[in-house]
Coordinates of N, CA and C in Angstrom, one line a residue:
X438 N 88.7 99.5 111.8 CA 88.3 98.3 112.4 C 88.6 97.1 111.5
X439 N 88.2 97.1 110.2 CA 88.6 96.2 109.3 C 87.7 94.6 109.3
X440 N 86.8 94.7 110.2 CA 85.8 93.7 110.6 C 85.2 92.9 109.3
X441 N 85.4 91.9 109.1 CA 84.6 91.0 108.0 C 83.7 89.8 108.8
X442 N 82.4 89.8 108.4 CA 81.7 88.8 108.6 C 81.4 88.1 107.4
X443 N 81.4 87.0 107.4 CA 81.6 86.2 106.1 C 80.8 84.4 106.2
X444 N 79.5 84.3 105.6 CA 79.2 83.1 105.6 C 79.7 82.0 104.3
X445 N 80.8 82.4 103.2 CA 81.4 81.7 103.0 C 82.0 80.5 103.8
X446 N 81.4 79.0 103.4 CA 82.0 78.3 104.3 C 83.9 78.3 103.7
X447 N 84.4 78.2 102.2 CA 85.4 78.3 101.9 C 86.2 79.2 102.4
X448 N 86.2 80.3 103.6 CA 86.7 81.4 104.0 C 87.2 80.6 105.6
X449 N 86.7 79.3 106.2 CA 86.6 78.7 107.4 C 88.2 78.1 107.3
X450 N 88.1 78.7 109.1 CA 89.9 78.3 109.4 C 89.2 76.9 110.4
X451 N 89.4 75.5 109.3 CA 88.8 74.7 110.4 C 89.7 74.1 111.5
X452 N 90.9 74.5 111.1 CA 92.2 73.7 112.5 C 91.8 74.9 113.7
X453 N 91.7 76.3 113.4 CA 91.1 77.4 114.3 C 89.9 77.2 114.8
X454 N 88.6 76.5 113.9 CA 87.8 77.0 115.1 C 88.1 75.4 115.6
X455 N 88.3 74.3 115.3 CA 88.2 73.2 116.2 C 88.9 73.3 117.3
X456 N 90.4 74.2 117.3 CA 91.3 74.3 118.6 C 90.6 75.2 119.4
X457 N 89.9 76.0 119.5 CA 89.0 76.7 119.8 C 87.8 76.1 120.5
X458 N 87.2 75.1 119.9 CA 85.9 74.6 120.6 C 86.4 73.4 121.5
X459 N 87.5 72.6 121.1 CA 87.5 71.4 121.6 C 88.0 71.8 123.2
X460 N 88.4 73.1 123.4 CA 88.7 73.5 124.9 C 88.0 74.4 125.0
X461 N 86.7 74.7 124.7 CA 85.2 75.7 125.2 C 84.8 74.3 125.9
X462 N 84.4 75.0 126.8 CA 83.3 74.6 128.3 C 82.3 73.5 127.4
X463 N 81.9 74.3 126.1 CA 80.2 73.3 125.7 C 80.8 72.6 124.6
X464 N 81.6 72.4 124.2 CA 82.5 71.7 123.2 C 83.3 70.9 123.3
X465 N 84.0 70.5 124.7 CA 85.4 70.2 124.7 C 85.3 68.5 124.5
X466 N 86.8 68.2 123.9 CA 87.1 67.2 123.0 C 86.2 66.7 122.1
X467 N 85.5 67.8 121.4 CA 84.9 67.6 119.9 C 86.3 67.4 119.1
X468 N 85.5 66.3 118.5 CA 86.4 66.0 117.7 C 86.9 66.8 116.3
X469 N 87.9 66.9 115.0 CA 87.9 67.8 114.3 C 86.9 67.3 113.3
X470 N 86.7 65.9 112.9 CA 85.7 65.8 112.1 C 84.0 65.9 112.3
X471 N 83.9 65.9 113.7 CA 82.6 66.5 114.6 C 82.5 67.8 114.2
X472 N 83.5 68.8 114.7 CA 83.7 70.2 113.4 C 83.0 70.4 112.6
X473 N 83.6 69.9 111.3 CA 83.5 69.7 110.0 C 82.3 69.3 109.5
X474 N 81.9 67.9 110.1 CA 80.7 67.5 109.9 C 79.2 68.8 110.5
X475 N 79.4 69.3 111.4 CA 78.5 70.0 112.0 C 78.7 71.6 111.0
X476 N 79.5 71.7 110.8 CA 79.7 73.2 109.8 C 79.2 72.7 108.6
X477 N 79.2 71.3 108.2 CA 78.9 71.1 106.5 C 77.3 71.2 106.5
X478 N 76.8 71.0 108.0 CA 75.5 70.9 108.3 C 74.8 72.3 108.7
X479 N 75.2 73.5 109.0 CA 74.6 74.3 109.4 C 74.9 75.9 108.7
X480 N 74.5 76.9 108.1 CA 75.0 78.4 108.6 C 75.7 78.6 109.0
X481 N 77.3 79.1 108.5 CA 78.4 79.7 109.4 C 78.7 80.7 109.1
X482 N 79.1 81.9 110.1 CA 79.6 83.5 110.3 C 80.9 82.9 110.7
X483 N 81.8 83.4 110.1 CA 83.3 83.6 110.1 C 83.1 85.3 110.2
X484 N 84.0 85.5 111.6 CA 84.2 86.5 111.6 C 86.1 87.0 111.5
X485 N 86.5 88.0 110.7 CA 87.5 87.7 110.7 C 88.2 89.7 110.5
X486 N 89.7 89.8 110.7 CA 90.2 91.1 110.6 C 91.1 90.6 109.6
X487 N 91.3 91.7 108.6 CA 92.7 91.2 108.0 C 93.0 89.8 107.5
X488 N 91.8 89.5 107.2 CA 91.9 88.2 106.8 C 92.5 87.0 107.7
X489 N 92.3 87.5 108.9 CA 92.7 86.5 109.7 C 91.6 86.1 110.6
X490 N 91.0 84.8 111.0 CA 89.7 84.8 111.6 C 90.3 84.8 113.2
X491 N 89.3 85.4 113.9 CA 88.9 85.5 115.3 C 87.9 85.6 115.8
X492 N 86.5 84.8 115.1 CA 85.9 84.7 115.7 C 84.8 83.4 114.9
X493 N 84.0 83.0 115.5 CA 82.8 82.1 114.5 C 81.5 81.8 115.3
X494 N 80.4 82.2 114.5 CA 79.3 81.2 114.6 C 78.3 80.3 113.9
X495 N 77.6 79.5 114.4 CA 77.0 78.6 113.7 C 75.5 78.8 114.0
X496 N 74.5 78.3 112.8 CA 73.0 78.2 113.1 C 72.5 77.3 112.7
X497 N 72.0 76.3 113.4 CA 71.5 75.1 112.6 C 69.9 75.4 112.9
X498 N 69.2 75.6 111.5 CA 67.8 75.9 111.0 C 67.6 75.3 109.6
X499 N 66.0 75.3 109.6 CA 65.4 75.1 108.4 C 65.0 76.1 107.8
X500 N 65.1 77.6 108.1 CA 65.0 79.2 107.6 C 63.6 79.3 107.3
X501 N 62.9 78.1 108.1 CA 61.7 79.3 108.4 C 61.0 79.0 110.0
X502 N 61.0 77.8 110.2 CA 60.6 77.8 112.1 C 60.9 77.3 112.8
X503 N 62.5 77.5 112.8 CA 63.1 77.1 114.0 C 65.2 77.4 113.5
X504 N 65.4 77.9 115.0 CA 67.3 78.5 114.9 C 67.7 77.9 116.0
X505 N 68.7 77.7 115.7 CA 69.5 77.1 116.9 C 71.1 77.9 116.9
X506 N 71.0 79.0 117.7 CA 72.3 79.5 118.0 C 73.2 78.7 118.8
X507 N 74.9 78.3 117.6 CA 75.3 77.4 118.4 C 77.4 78.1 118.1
X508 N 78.0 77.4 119.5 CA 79.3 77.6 119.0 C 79.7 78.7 118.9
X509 N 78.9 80.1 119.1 CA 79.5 81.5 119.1 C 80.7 81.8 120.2
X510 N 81.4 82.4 119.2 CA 82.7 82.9 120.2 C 83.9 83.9 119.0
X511 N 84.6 84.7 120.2 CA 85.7 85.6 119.9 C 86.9 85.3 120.4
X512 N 87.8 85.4 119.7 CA 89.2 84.8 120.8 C 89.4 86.1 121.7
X513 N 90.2 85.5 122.6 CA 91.1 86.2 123.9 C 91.1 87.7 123.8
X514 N 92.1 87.9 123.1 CA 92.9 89.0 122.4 C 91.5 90.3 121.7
X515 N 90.8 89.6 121.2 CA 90.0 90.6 120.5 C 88.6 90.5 121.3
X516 N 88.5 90.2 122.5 CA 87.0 90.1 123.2 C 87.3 91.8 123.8
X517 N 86.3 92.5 124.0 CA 85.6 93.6 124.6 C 85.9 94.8 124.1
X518 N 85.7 94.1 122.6 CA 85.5 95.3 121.7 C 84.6 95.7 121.0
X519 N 83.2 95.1 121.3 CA 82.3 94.6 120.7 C 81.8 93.7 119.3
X520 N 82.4 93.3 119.2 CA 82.4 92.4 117.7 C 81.6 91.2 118.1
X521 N 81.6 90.6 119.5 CA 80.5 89.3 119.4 C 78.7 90.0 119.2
X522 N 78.9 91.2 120.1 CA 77.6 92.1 119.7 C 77.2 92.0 118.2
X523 N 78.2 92.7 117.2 CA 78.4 92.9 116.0 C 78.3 91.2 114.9
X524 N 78.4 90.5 115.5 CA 78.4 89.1 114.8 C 77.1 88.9 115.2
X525 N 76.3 89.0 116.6 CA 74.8 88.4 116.8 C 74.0 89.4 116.2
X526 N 74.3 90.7 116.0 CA 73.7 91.9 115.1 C 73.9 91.2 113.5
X527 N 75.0 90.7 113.2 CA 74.6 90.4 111.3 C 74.0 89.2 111.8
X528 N 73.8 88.2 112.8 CA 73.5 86.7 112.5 C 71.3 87.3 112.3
X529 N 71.0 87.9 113.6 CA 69.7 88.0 113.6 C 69.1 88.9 112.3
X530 N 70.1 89.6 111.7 CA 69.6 90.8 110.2 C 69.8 90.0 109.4
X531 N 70.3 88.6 109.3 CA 71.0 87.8 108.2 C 69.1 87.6 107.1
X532 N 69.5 88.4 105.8 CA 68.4 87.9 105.2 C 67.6 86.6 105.3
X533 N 68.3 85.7 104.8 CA 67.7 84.1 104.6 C 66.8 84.0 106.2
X534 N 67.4 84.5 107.3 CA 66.7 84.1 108.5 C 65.8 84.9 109.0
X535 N 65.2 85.6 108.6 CA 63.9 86.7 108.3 C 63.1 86.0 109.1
X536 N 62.9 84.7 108.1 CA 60.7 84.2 108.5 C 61.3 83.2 109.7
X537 N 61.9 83.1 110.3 CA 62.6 81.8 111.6 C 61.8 82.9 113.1
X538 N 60.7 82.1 113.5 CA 60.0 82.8 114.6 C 60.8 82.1 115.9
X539 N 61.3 81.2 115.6 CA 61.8 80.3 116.7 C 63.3 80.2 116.8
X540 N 63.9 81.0 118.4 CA 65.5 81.0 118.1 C 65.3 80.0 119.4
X541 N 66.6 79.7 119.9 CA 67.0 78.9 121.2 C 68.5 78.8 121.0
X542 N 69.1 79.0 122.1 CA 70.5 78.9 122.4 C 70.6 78.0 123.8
X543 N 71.9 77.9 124.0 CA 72.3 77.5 125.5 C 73.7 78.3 125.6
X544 N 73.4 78.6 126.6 CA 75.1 79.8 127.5 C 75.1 79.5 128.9
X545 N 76.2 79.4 129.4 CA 76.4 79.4 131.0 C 76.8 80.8 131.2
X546 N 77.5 81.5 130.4 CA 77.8 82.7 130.6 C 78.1 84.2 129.9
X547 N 77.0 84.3 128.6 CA 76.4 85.1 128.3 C 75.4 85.6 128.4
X548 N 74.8 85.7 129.1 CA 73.3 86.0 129.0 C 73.2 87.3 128.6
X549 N 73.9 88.5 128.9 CA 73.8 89.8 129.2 C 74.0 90.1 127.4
X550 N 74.9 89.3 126.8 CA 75.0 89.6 125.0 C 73.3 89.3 124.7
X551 N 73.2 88.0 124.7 CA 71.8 87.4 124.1 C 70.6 88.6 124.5
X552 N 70.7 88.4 126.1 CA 69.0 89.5 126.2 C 69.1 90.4 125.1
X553 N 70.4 91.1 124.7 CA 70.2 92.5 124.2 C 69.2 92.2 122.5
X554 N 69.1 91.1 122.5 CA 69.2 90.5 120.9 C 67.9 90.0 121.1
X555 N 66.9 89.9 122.3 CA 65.6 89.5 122.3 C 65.5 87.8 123.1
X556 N 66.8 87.3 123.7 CA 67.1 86.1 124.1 C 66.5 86.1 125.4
X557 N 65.9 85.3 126.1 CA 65.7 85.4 127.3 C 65.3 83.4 128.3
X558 N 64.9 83.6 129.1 CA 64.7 82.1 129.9 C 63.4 81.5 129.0
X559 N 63.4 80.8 129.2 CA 62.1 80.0 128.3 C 61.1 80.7 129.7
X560 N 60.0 80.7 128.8 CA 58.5 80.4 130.3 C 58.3 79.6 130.5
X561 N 58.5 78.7 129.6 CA 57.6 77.0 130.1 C 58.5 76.2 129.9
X562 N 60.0 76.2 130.7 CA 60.9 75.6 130.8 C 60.3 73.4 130.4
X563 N 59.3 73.8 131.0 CA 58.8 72.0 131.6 C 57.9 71.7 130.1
X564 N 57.6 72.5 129.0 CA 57.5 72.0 127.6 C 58.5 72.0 126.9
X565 N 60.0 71.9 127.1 CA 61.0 71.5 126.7 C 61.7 70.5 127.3
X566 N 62.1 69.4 126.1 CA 62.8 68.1 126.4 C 64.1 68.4 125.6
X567 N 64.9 67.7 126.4 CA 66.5 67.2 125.8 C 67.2 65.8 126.1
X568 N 67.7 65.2 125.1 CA 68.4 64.2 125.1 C 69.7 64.4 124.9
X569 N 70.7 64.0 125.4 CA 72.3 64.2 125.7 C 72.7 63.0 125.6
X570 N 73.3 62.6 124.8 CA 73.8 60.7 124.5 C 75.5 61.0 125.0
X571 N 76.3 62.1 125.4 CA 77.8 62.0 126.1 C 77.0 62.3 127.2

């Protein structure tokens, strides 16, 4: 398989993952220094074969009460092999994120990955607020 997961930020293909996000559904026309600036800010999983990346995610936390799973994805070519399984398996075992009682994501269309990992609907949808400034 040859599978590397890697939170070195110096290992990040940043022209790859920005071409990547700026045409994802929850990302699109992020800009490349929105990228940049947001990776300088958070936890990043570069997932990569052969030294070539195909995959990344981000977590923006304070590593003890509270995660924000953001920006997970696998390219085209190497999806349904399990490796985004394999990337949310090292992100939730990732030492540093041990004592983090509080995860939260947003997906239109994985849900079926996340449950397996303990993800599920909020209960009390109506004690959660958001602000969206685009």
């Amino acid at each position: 398989m040859g599978l590397i997961i890697s939170t070195e930020k110096s290992k990040l293909d940043i022209d790859f993952i920005h071409q990547f996000l700026t045409n994802a559904y929850w990302a699109k026309g992020r800009t490349k220094q929105e990228v940049i600036t947001s990776i300088e800010n958070c936890l990043n999983f570069g997932v990569y074969i052969n030294d070539e990346q195909i995959g990344f995610a981000r977590v923006l936390t304070d590593y003890t009460v509270f995660g924000y799973l953001m920006d997970v994805f696998i390219i085209e070519k190497h999806r349904g092999k399990g490796y985004s399984k394999i990337l949310i398996k090292t992100i939730m075992e990732y030492p540093d994120l041990q004592k983090v009682h509080r995860w939260m994501l947003a997906t239109a269309d994985a849900h079926g990955l996340y449950k397996q990992f303990g993800f599920d609907s909020l209960p009390n949808p109506n004690l959660v607020m958001g602000k969206n400034d685009r």
